Structure formats: C-alpha cells, structure tokens
C-alpha positions as a printed NumPy array, in Angstrom:
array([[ -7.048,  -2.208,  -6.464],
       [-10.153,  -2.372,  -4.778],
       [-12.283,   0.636,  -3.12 ],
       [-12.605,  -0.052,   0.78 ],
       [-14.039,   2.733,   3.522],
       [-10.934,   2.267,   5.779],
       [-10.25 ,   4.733,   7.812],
       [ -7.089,   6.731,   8.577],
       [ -6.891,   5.238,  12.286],
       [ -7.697,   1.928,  11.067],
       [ -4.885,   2.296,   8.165],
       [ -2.034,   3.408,  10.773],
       [ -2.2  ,   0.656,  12.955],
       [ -2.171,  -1.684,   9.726],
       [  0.787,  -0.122,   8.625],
       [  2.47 ,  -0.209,  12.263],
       [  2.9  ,  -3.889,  12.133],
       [  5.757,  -5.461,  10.794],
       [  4.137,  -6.573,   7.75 ],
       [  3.073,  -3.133,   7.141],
       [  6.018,  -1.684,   7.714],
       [  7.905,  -4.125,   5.509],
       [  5.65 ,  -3.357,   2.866],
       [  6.272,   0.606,   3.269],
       [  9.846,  -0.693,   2.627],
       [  9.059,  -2.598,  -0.318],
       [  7.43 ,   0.223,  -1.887],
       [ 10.257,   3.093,  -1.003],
       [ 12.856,   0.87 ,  -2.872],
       [ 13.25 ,   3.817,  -5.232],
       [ 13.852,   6.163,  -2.373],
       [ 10.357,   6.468,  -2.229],
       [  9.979,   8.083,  -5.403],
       [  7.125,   6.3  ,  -6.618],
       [  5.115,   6.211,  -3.42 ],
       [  5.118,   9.592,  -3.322],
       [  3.633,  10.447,  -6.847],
       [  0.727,   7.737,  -6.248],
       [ -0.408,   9.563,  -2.899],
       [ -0.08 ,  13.069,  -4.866],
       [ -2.452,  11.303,  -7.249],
       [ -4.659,   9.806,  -4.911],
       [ -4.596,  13.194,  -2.69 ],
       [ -5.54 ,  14.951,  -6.229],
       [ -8.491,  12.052,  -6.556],
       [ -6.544,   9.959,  -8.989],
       [ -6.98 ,   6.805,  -7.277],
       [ -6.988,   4.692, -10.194],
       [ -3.717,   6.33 , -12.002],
       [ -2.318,   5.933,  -8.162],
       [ -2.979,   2.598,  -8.226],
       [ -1.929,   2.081, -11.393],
       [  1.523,   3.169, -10.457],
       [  1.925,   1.085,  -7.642],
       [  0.221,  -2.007,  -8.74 ],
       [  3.533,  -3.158, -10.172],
       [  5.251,  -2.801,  -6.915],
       [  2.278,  -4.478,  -4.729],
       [  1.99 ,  -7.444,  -7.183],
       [  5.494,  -9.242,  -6.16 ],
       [  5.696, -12.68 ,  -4.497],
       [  6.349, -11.032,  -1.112],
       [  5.002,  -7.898,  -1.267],
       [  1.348, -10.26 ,  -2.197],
       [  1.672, -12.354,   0.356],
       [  1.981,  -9.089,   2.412],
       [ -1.11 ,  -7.618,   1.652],
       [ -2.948, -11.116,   2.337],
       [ -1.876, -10.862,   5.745],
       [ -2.441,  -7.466,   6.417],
       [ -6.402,  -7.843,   4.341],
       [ -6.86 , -10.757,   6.627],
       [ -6.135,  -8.337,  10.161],
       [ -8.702,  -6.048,   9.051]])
C-alpha cells in the first residue's frame, strides 16, 4: 500500500460515494472484524502490519477495480 498525505476531509467524501461505500462493505464481510484490527494498528503506527492485513481483502477483482476508481477521483 502506498503512503499518500490525504487528509481526513478528503478521505470522508471518498468513502461517501458509492464506490467507497461498497468497498467499506467489502471489507466488513467478517463483521468487520478485520477492519477494525488494521485501524487499531494503523492508529498504534503500524501502517505496514495494517496494511498487511487488509491487502488480501483490497486485492479482489472488484474490490481493485474499486480502488482504481476511487484513486482516479482524488
């Protein structure tokens, strides 16, 4: 996963699109179980192990083709 300087405001209204919010679907499949622990990493300045743990989730067909969208609205 790559480093950006997005910020929080900029993040939200990402995630408020339907693409976003499919994605946040995507990766609560397991009730949201794995979500969570990356952003307690990532809050604890884990990002790699956070992304680590979700990288699995992010790299399916749809949930790709997701994040393409949603890189190319920044």
């Amino acid at each position: 996963m790559q480093q950006n300087n997005m910020d929080f405001a900029s993040m939200a209204r990402l995630l408020a699109t339907p693409e976003g919010k499919r994605l946040i679907a995507l990766l609560q499949q397991d009730g949201g179980k794995t979500l969570q622990q990356a952003m307690a990493l990532a809050a604890a300045g884990k990002a790699q192990e956070a992304a680590a743990l979700i990288r699995p989730l992010t790299q399916t067909g749809e949930a790709a083709e997701l994040l393409e969208k949603l890189n190319g609205r920044r």
